[in-house]
mmCIF file with all atom_site columns, C-alpha atoms in Angstrom:
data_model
loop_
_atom_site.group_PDB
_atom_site.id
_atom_site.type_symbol
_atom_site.label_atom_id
_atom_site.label_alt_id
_atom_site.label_comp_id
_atom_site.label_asym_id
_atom_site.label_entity_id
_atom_site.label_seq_id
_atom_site.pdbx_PDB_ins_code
_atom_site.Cartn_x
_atom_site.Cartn_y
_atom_site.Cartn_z
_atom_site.occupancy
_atom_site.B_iso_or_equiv
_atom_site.pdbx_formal_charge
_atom_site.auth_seq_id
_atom_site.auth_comp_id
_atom_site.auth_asym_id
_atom_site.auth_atom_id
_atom_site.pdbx_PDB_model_num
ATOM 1   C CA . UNK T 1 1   ? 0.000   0.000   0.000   1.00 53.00 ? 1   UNK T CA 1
ATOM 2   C CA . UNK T 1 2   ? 2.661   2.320   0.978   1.00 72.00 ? 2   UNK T CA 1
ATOM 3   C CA . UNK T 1 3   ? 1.945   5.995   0.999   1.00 82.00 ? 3   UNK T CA 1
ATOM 4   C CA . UNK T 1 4   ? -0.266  6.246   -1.965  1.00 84.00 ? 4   UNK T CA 1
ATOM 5   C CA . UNK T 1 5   ? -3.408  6.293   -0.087  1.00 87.00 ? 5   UNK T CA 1
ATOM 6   C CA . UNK T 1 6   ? -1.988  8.842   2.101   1.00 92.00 ? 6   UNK T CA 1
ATOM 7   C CA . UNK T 1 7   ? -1.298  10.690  -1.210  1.00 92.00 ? 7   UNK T CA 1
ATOM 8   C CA . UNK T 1 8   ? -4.170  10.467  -2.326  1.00 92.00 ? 8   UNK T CA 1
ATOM 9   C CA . UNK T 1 9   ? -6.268  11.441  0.819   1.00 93.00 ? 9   UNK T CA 1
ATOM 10  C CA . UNK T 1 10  ? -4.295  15.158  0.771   1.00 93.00 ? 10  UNK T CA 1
ATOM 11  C CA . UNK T 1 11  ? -4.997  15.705  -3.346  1.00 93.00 ? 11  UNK T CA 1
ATOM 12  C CA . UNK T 1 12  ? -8.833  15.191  -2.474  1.00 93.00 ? 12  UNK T CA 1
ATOM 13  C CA . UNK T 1 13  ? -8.969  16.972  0.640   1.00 93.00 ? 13  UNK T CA 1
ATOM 14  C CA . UNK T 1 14  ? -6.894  19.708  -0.486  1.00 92.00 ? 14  UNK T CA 1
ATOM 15  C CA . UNK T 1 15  ? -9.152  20.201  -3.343  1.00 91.00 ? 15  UNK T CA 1
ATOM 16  C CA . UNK T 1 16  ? -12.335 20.068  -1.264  1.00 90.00 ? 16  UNK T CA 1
ATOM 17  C CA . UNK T 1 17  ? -10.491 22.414  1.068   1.00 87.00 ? 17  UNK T CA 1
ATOM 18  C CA . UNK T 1 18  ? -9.048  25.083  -1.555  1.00 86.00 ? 18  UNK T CA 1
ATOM 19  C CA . UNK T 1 19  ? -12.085 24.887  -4.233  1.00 81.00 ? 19  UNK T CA 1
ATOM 20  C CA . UNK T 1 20  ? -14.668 24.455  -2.024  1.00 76.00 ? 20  UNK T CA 1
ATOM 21  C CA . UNK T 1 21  ? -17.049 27.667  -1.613  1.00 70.00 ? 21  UNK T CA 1
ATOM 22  C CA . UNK T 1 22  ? -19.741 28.795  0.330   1.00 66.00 ? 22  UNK T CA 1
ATOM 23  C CA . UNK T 1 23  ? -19.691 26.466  3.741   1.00 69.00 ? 23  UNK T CA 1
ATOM 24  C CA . UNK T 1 24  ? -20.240 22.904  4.322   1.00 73.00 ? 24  UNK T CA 1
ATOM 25  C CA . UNK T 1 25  ? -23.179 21.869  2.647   1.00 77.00 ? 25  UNK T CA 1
ATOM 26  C CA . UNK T 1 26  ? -21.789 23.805  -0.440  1.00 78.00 ? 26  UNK T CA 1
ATOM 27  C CA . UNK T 1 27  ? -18.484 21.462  -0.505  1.00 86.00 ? 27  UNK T CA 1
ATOM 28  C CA . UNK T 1 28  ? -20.698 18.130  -0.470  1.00 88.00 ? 28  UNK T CA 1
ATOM 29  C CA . UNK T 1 29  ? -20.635 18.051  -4.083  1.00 89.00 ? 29  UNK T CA 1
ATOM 30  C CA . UNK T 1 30  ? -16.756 18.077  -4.176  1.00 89.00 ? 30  UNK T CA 1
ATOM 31  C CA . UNK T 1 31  ? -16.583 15.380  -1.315  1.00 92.00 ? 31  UNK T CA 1
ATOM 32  C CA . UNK T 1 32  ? -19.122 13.773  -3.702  1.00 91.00 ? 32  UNK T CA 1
ATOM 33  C CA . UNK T 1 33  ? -17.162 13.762  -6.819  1.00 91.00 ? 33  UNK T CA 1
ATOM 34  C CA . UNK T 1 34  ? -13.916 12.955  -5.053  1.00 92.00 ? 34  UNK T CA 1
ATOM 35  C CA . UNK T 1 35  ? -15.087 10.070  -2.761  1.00 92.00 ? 35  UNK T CA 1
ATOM 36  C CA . UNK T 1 36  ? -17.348 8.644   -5.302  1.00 92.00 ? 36  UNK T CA 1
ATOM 37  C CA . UNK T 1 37  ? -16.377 9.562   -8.838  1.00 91.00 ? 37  UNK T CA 1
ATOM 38  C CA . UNK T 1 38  ? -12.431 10.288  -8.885  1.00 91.00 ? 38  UNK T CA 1
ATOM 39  C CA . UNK T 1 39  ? -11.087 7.261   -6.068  1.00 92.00 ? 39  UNK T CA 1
ATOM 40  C CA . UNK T 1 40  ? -14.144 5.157   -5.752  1.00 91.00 ? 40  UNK T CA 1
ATOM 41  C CA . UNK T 1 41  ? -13.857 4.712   -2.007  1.00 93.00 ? 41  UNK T CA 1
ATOM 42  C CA . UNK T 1 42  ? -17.689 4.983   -1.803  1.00 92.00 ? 42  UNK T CA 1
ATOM 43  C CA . UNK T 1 43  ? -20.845 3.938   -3.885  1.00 90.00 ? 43  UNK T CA 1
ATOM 44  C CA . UNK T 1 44  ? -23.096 6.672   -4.117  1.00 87.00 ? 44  UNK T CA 1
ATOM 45  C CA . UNK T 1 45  ? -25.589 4.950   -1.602  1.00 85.00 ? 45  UNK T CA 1
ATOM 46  C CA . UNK T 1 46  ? -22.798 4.615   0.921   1.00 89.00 ? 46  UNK T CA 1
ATOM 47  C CA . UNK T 1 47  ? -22.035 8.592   0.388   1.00 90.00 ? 47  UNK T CA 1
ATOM 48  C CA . UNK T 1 48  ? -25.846 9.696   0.902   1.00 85.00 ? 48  UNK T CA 1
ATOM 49  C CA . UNK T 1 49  ? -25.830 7.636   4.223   1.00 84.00 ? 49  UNK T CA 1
ATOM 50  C CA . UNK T 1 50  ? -22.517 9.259   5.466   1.00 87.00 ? 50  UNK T CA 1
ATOM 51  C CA . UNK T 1 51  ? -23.844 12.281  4.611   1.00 86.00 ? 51  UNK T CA 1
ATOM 52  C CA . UNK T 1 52  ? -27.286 11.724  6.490   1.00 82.00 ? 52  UNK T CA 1
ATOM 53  C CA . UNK T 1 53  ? -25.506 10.665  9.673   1.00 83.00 ? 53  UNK T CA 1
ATOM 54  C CA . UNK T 1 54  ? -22.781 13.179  9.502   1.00 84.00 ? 54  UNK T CA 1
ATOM 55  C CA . UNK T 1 55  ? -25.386 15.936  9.187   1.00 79.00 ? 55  UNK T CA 1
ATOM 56  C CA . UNK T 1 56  ? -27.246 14.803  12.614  1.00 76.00 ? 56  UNK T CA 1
ATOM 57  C CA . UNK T 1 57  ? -24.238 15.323  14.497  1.00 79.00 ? 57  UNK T CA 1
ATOM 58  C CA . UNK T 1 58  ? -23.118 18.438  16.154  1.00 77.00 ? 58  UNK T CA 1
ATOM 59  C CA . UNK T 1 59  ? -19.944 20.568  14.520  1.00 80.00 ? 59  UNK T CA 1
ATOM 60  C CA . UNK T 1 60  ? -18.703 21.720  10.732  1.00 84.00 ? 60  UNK T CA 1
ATOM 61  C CA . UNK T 1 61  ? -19.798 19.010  8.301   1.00 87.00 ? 61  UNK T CA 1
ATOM 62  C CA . UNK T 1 62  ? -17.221 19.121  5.558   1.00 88.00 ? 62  UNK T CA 1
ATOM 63  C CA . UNK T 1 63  ? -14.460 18.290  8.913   1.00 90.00 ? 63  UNK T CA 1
ATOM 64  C CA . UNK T 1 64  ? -16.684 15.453  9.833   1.00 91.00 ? 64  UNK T CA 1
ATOM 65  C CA . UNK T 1 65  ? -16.911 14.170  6.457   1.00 92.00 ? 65  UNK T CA 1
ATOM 66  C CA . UNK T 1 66  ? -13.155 14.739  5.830   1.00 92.00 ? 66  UNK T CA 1
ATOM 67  C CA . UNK T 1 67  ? -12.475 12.579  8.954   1.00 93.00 ? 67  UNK T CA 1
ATOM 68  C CA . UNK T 1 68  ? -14.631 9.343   7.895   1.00 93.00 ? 68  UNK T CA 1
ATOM 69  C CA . UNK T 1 69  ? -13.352 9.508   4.895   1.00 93.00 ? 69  UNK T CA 1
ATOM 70  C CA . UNK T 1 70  ? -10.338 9.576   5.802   1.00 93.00 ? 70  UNK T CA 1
ATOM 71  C CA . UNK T 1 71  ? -10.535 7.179   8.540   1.00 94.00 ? 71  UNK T CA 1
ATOM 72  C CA . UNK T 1 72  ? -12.062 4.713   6.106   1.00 92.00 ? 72  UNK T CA 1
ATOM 73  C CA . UNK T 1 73  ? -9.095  4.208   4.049   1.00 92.00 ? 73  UNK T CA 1
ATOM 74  C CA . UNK T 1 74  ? -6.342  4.379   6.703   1.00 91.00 ? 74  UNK T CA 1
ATOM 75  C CA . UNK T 1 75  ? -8.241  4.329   10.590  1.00 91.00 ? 75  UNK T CA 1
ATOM 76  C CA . UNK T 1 76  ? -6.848  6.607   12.509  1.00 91.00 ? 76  UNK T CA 1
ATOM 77  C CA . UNK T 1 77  ? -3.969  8.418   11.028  1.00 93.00 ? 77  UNK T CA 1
ATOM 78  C CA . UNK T 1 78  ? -6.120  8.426   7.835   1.00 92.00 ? 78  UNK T CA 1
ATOM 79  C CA . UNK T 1 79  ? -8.596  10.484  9.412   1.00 93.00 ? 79  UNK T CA 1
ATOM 80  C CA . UNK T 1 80  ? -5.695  13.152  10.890  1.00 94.00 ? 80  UNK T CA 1
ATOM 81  C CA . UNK T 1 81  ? -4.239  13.155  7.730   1.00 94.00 ? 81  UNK T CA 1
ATOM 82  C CA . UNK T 1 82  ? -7.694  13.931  6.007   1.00 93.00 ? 82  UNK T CA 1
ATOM 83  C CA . UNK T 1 83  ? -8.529  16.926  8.510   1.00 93.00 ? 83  UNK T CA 1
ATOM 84  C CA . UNK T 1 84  ? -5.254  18.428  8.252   1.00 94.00 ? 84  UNK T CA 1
ATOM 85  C CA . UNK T 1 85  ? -5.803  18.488  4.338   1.00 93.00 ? 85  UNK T CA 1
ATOM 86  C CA . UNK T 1 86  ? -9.095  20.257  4.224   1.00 92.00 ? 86  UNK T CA 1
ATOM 87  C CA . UNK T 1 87  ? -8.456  22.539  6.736   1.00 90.00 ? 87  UNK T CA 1
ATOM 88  C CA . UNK T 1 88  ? -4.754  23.739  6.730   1.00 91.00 ? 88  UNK T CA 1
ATOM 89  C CA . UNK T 1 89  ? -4.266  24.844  3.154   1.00 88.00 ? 89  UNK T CA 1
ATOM 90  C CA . UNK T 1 90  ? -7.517  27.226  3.472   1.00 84.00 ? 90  UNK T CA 1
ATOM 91  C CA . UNK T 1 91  ? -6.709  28.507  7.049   1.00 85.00 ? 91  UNK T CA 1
ATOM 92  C CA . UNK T 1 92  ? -3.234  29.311  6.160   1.00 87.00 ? 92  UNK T CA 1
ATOM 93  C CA . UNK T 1 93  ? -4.368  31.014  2.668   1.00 82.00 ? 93  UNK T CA 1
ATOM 94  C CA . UNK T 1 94  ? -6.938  32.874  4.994   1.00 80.00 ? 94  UNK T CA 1
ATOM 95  C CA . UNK T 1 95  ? -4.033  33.854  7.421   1.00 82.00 ? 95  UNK T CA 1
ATOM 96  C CA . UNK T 1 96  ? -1.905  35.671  4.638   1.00 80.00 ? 96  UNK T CA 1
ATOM 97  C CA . UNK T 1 97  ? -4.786  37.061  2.740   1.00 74.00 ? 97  UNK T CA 1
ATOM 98  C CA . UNK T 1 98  ? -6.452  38.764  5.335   1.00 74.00 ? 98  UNK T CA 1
ATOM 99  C CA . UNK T 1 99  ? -5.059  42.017  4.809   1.00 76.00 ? 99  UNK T CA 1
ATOM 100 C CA . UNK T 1 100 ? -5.911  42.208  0.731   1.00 76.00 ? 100 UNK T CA 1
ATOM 101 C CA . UNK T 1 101 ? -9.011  41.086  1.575   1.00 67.00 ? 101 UNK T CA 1
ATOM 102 C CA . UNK T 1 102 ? -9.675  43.602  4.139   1.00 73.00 ? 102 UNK T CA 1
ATOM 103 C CA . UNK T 1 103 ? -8.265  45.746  1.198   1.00 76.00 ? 103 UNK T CA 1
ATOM 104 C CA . UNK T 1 104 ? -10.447 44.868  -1.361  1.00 75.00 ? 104 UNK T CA 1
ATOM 105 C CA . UNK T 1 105 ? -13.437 43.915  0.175   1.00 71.00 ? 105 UNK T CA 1
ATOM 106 C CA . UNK T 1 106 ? -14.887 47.086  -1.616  1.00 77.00 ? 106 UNK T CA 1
ATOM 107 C CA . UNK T 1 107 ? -13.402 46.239  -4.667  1.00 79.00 ? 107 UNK T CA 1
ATOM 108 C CA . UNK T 1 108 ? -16.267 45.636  -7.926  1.00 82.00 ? 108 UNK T CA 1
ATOM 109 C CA . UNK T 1 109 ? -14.156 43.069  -8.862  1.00 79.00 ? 109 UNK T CA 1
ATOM 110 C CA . UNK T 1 110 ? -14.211 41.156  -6.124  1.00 73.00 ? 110 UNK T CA 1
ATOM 111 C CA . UNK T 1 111 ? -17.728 41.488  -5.431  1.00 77.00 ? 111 UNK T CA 1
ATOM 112 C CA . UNK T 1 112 ? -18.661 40.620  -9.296  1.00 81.00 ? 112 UNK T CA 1
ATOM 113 C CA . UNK T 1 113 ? -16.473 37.065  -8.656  1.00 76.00 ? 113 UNK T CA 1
ATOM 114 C CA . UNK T 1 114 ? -18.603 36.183  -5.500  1.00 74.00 ? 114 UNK T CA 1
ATOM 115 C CA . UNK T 1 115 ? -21.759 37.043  -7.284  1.00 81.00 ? 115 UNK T CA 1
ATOM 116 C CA . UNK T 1 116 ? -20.228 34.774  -10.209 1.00 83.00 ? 116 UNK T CA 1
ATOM 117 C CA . UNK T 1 117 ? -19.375 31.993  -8.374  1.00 80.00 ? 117 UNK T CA 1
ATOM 118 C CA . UNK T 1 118 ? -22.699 31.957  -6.644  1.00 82.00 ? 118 UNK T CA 1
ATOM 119 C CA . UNK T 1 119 ? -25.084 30.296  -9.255  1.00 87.00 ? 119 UNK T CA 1
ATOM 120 C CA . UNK T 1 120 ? -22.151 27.022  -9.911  1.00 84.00 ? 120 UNK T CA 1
ATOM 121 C CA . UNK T 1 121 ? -22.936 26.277  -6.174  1.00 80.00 ? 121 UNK T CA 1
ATOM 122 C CA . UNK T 1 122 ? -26.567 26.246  -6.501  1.00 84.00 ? 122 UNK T CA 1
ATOM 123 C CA . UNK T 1 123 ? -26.283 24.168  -9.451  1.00 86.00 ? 123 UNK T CA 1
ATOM 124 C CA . UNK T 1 124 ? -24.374 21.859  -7.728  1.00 81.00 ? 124 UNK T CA 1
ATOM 125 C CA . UNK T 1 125 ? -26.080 21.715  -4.967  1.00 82.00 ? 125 UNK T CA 1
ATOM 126 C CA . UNK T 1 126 ? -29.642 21.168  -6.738  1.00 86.00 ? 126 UNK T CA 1
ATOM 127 C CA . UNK T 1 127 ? -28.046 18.749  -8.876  1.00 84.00 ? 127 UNK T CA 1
ATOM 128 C CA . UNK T 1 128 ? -26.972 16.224  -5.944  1.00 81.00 ? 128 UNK T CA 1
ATOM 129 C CA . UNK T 1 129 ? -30.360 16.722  -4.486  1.00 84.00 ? 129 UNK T CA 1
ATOM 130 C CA . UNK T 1 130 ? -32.203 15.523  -7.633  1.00 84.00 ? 130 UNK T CA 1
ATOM 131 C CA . UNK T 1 131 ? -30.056 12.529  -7.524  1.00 80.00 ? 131 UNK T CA 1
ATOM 132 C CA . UNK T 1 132 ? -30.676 11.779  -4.166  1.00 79.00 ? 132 UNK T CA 1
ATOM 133 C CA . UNK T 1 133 ? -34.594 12.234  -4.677  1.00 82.00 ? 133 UNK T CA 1
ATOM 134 C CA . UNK T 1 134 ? -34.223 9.686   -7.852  1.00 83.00 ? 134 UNK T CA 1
ATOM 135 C CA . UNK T 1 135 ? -32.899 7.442   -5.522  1.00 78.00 ? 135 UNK T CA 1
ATOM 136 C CA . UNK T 1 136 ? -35.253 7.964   -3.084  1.00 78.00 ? 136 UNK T CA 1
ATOM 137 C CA . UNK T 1 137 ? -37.930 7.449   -5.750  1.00 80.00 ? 137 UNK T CA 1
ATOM 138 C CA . UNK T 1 138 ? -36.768 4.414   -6.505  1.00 77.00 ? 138 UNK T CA 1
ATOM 139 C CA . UNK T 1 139 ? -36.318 3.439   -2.984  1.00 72.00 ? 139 UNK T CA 1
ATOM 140 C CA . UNK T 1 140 ? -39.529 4.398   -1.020  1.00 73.00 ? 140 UNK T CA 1
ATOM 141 C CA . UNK T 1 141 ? -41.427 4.977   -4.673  1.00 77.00 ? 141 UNK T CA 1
ATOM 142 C CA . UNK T 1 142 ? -42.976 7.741   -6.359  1.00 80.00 ? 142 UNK T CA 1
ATOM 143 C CA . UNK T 1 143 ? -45.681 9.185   -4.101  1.00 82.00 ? 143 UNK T CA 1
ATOM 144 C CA . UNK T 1 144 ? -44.100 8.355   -0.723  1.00 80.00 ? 144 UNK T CA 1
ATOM 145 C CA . UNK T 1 145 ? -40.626 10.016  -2.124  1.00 81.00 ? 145 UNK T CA 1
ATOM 146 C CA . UNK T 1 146 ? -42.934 13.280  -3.116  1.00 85.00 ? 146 UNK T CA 1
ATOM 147 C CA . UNK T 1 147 ? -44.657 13.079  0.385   1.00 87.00 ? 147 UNK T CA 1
ATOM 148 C CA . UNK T 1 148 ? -41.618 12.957  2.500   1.00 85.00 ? 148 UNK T CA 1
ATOM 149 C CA . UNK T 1 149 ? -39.620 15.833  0.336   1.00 86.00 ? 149 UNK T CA 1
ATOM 150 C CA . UNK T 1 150 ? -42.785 18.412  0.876   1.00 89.00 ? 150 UNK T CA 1
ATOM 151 C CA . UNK T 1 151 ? -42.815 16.927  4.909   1.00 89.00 ? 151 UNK T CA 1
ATOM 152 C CA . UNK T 1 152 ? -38.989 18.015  5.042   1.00 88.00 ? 152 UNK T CA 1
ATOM 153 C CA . UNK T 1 153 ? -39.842 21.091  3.274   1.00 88.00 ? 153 UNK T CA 1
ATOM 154 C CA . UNK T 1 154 ? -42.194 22.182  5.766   1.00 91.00 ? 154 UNK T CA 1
ATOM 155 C CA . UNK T 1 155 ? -40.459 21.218  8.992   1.00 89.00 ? 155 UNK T CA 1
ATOM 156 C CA . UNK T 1 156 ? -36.968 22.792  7.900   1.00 87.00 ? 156 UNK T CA 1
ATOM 157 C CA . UNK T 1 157 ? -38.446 26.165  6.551   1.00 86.00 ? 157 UNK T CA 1
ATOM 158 C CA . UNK T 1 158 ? -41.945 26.522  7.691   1.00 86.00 ? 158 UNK T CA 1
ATOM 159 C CA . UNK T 1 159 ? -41.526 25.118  10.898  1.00 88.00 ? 159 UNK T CA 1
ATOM 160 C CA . UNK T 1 160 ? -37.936 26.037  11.214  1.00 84.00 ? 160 UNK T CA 1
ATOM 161 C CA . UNK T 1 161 ? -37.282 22.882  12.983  1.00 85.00 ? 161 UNK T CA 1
ATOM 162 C CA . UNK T 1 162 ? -33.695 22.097  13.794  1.00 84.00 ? 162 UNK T CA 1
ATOM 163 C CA . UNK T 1 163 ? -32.105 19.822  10.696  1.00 81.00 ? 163 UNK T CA 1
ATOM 164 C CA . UNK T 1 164 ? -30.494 17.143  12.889  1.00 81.00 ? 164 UNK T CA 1
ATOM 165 C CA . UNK T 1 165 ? -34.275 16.383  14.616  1.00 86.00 ? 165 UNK T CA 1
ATOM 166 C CA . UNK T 1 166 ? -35.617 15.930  10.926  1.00 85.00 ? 166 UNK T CA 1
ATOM 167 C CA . UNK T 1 167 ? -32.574 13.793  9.611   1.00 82.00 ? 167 UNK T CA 1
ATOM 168 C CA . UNK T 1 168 ? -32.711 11.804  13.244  1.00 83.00 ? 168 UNK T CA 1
ATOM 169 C CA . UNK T 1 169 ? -36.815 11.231  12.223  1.00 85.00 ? 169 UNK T CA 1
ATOM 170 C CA . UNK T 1 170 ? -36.293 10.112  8.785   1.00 82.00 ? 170 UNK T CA 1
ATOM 171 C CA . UNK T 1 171 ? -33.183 7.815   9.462   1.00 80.00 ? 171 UNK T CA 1
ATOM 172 C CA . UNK T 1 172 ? -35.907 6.237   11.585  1.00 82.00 ? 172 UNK T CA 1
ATOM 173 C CA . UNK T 1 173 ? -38.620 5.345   9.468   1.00 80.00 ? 173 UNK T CA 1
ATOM 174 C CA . UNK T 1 174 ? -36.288 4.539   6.629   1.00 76.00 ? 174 UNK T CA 1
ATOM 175 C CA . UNK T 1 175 ? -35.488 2.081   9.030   1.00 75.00 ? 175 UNK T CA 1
ATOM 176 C CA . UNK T 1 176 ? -38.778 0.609   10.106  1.00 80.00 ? 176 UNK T CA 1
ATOM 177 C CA . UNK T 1 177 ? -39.922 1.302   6.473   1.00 71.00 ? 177 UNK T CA 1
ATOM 178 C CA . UNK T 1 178 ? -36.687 -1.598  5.791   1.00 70.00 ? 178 UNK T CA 1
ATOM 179 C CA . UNK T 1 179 ? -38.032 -3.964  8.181   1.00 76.00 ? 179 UNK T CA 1
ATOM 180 C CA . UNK T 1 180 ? -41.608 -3.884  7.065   1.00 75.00 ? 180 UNK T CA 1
ATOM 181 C CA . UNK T 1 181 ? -41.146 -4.157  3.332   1.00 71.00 ? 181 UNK T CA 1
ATOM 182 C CA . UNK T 1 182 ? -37.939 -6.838  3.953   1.00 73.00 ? 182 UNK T CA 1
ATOM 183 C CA . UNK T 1 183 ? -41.053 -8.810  5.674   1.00 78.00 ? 183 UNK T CA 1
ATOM 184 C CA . UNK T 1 184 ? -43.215 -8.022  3.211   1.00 76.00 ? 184 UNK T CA 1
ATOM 185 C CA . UNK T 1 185 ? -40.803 -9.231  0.399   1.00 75.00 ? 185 UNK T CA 1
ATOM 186 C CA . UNK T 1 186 ? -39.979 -12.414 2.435   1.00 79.00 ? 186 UNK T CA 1
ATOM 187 C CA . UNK T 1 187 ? -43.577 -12.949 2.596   1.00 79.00 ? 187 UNK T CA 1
ATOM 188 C CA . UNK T 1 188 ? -44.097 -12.676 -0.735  1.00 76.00 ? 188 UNK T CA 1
ATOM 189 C CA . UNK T 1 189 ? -41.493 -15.272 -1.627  1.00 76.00 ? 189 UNK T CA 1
ATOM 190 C CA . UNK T 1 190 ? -42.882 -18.098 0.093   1.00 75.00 ? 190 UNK T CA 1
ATOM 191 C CA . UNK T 1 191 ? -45.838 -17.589 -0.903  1.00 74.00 ? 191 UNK T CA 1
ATOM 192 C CA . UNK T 1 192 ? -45.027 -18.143 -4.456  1.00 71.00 ? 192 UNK T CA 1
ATOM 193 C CA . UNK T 1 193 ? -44.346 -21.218 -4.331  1.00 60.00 ? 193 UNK T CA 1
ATOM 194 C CA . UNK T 1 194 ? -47.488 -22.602 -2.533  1.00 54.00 ? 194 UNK T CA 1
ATOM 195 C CA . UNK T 1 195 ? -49.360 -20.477 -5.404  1.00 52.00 ? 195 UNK T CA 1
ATOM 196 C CA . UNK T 1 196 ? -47.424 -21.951 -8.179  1.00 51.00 ? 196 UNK T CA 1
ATOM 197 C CA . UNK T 1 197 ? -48.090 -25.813 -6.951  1.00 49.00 ? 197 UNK T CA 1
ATOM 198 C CA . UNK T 1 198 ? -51.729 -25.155 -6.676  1.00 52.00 ? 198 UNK T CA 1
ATOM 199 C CA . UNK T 1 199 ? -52.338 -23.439 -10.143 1.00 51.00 ? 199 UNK T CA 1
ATOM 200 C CA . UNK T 1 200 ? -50.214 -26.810 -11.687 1.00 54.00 ? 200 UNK T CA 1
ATOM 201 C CA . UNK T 1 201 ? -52.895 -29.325 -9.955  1.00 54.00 ? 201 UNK T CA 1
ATOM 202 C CA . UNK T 1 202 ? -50.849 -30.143 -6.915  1.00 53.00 ? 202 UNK T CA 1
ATOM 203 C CA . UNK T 1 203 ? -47.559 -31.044 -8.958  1.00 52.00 ? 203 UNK T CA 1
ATOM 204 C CA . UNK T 1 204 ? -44.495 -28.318 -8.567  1.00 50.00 ? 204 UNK T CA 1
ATOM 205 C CA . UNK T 1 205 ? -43.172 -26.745 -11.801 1.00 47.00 ? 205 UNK T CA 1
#
């Protein structure tokens, strides 16, 4: 194995770290495309579970994400490594550049760039979302999936309920809804057979 997971651990982070725009959520895209697309340590499902979990517990999540990931390929020193690599480059950058920035924060240039940059990150955001409903669509079906999305709606902007009570609620009944249709399925399957004797007179296909 030698140090090339290690190596590649600080190109992904460092990218998250550096490119990444706007705050956590904004940066799941990136963790997305690194974790999922570029290295492959993660199937897509896998990813949208991580980042279910990792957004019902407390602190940053694009350091929380960094960490599993991290962790997963190389435990403990994995996950250091991983940290270090999202957070370092950006803080140090933010360090030296504090005093141009305090400079320029006037500047129409600057101002037109942050107004620029804004619409990629809602793109990529909404994108990863519709992905995450098809699988949801496909997982809980079409008017459940439409249901829950309109539920979450309401209790994270209407209701302004706290994010990590909503994703704590659903991780629930996705649960239960697993049991019940695992049993239903199960059900289903022995059944089939008892159907499929008595259709052929008694005599098994």
């Amino acid at each position: 194995m030698g140090v090339a997971p290690y190596r590649e651990i600080v190109i992904a982070m460092v990218r998250t770290g550096i490119v990444g725009y706007g705050g956590g959520p904004s940066v799941m895209p990136l963790f997305r495309h690194e974790a999922v697309n570029k290295y492959k340590w993660v199937s897509e499902d896998e990813f949208g579970e991580i980042l279910a979990l990792a957004n019902a517990l407390p602190g940053p999540i694009a350091t929380k994400m960094a960490a599993y990931l991290g962790y997963q390929q190389k435990k403990g020193l994995g996950a250091i490594v991983a940290v270090l690599a999202h957070i370092l480059p950006t803080n140090l950058a933010m360090v030296a550049l504090l005093g141009i920035l305090y400079a320029l924060k006037d500047s129409a240039v600057i101002v037109g760039m942050i107004e620029g940059v804004r619409p990629v990150i809602a793109v990529m955001l909404a994108q990863m979302a519709y992905e995450f409903f098809m699988k949801a669509w496909k997982g809980l079906g079409k008017a459940a999936s439409v249901c829950f999305a309109a539920l979450a709606f309401l209790l994270l902007s209407m209701i302004d309920l706290h994010p990590a009570i909503v994703v704590a609620a659903f991780l629930l009944y996705g649960a239960f809804h697993l049991r019940v249709m695992n049993r239903i399925k199960r059900r289903h399957e022995e059944a089939q057979p008892k159907e499929t004797t008595k259709s052929n007179g008694g005599v098994p296909l």
